[in-house]
Amino acid sequence: MAYNTDMKIDTHVHVHPPEIQADWEKIAVYEPHFASLCSGRVHRWGTAEDVLARMKEDSIDVSWIAGFAFRDPGLCRLCNDYVINAVDGSGGRLKGLAVVNPLSRGFEEEILRCREAGFIGVGELFPDGQVFDITDMRQTWRLAAQCHENGMFLLLHTAEPVGSKYPGKGGSGPKEASKFCSNHPEVKVVFAHMGGGLWSYETMPEMKIVLRNAWYDTAAMPFLYGSEVLNAAVAAGAGDKILYGSDFPILDARRYEELFNAAALSKGQKRSIMGANALDLLERANSSL
Ligand SMILES: [Zn+2]
């Protein structure tokens, strides 16, 4: 169903529990992906309070927040606990995403625990950072099944297969993402950072079918693309599958506002990207129950 809403939803927001921030150097020793992101040039810390304050400034109605997807299931759990508390105290302004290591023992129970606390999705998971291969069904079937069974969508980090390297980029791009889609057509997946360009293959009739369960978020777009990418994705037929996501705290709504204005999107297109598509995704993820 198409939503006609002016609700503004930021679908890609990171929060860091204060304990993680305080101990980051110790954690970084055994979590190399976390270490590389934290020492990156654009890194910033953010708490749930920071998110709520920023939302007020930027007139964002709802944010979908997630902790950091560590390899260590204990650290994932700590992040999820923090998100549970933040969501509970937010009066509906924050929705939670669960972080798990999909190769760890017992991660299914952790997803279930988060679902029972009202979480709507799982992610942002880092295939390279957490060392799992999204093209290998032997490594993904438990994760896919758990998302599907619980009516949750999955948010996976992906990046461009071209261009310069940057901390956290990783090697999972459009090719790997499309393989995941064909392996798991039942799971609703958001590929972060415009799926590393995956949306452009929506112009292939064959791929349009494979990508039926794929969405793309705009996280980090001001660092990666010019505003034309939004027009191009809309022209490729992916306008109903683009979700506004800021990648807060490294970026916030002001940078996106400039980009969206430069793209000269219609009111309807902007409304879809800023919130309606996100509501549509949630409904579809839920109806797969
Ligand atoms: Zn990401």
mmCIF file of N, CA and C in Angstrom, residues 14 19 22 27 32 50-51 73 95 99 112 136 154 163 179 186 207 266 286:
data_model
loop_
_atom_site.group_PDB
_atom_site.id
_atom_site.type_symbol
_atom_site.label_atom_id
_atom_site.label_comp_id
_atom_site.label_asym_id
_atom_site.label_seq_id
_atom_site.Cartn_x
_atom_site.Cartn_y
_atom_site.Cartn_z
ATOM 1 N N HIS A 14 23.028 5.520 14.442
ATOM 2 C CA HIS A 14 23.853 4.729 15.366
ATOM 3 C C HIS A 14 23.878 5.382 16.745
ATOM 4 N N GLU A 19 29.221 3.141 28.185
ATOM 5 C CA GLU A 19 30.282 2.180 28.554
ATOM 6 C C GLU A 19 31.187 1.866 27.362
ATOM 7 N N ALA A 22 33.426 4.813 26.805
ATOM 8 C CA ALA A 22 34.458 4.926 27.837
ATOM 9 C C ALA A 22 35.569 3.890 27.646
ATOM 10 N N ILE A 27 38.251 -2.212 23.942
ATOM 11 C CA ILE A 27 37.424 -3.037 23.040
ATOM 12 C C ILE A 27 38.074 -3.124 21.662
ATOM 13 N N PRO A 32 38.715 -5.476 15.548
ATOM 14 C CA PRO A 32 39.444 -4.642 14.574
ATOM 15 C C PRO A 32 38.558 -3.726 13.715
ATOM 16 N N ASP A 50 21.516 12.437 22.454
ATOM 17 C CA ASP A 50 22.010 13.248 21.328
ATOM 18 C C ASP A 50 21.070 13.106 20.123
ATOM 19 N N VAL A 51 20.618 11.884 19.881
ATOM 20 C CA VAL A 51 19.717 11.641 18.745
ATOM 21 C C VAL A 51 18.429 12.437 18.934
ATOM 22 N N PRO A 73 29.300 -11.400 20.907
ATOM 23 C CA PRO A 73 27.856 -11.366 21.199
ATOM 24 C C PRO A 73 27.530 -10.623 22.501
ATOM 25 N N LYS A 95 12.748 3.805 17.449
ATOM 26 C CA LYS A 95 12.455 2.378 17.230
ATOM 27 C C LYS A 95 13.794 1.658 17.180
ATOM 28 N N VAL A 99 21.441 -5.662 17.084
ATOM 29 C CA VAL A 99 22.734 -6.073 16.532
ATOM 30 C C VAL A 99 23.085 -7.463 17.068
ATOM 31 N N LEU A 112 15.087 -12.726 19.138
ATOM 32 C CA LEU A 112 13.759 -12.927 19.714
ATOM 33 C C LEU A 112 13.538 -12.019 20.930
ATOM 34 N N ASP A 136 26.981 -16.704 1.032
ATOM 35 C CA ASP A 136 27.068 -18.115 1.410
ATOM 36 C C ASP A 136 25.850 -18.498 2.257
ATOM 37 N N LEU A 154 16.002 -6.678 7.630
ATOM 38 C CA LEU A 154 17.434 -6.783 7.889
ATOM 39 C C LEU A 154 18.129 -5.595 7.227
ATOM 40 N N GLY A 163 35.991 3.209 -6.479
ATOM 41 C CA GLY A 163 36.317 4.387 -5.668
ATOM 42 C C GLY A 163 37.324 4.070 -4.581
ATOM 43 N N LYS A 179 23.122 -11.522 -4.610
ATOM 44 C CA LYS A 179 23.153 -12.966 -4.318
ATOM 45 C C LYS A 179 22.330 -13.254 -3.056
ATOM 46 N N GLU A 186 12.464 -14.230 0.766
ATOM 47 C CA GLU A 186 11.426 -13.980 1.778
ATOM 48 C C GLU A 186 11.804 -12.843 2.736
ATOM 49 N N MET A 207 16.595 -8.472 -13.046
ATOM 50 C CA MET A 207 17.031 -8.084 -11.700
ATOM 51 C C MET A 207 15.923 -7.409 -10.904
ATOM 52 N N SER A 266 10.317 15.882 -6.661
ATOM 53 C CA SER A 266 8.933 16.356 -6.497
ATOM 54 C C SER A 266 8.542 16.171 -5.027
ATOM 55 N N ASN A 286 6.265 -6.986 8.336
ATOM 56 C CA ASN A 286 5.315 -7.549 9.278
ATOM 57 C C ASN A 286 4.365 -8.542 8.643
#
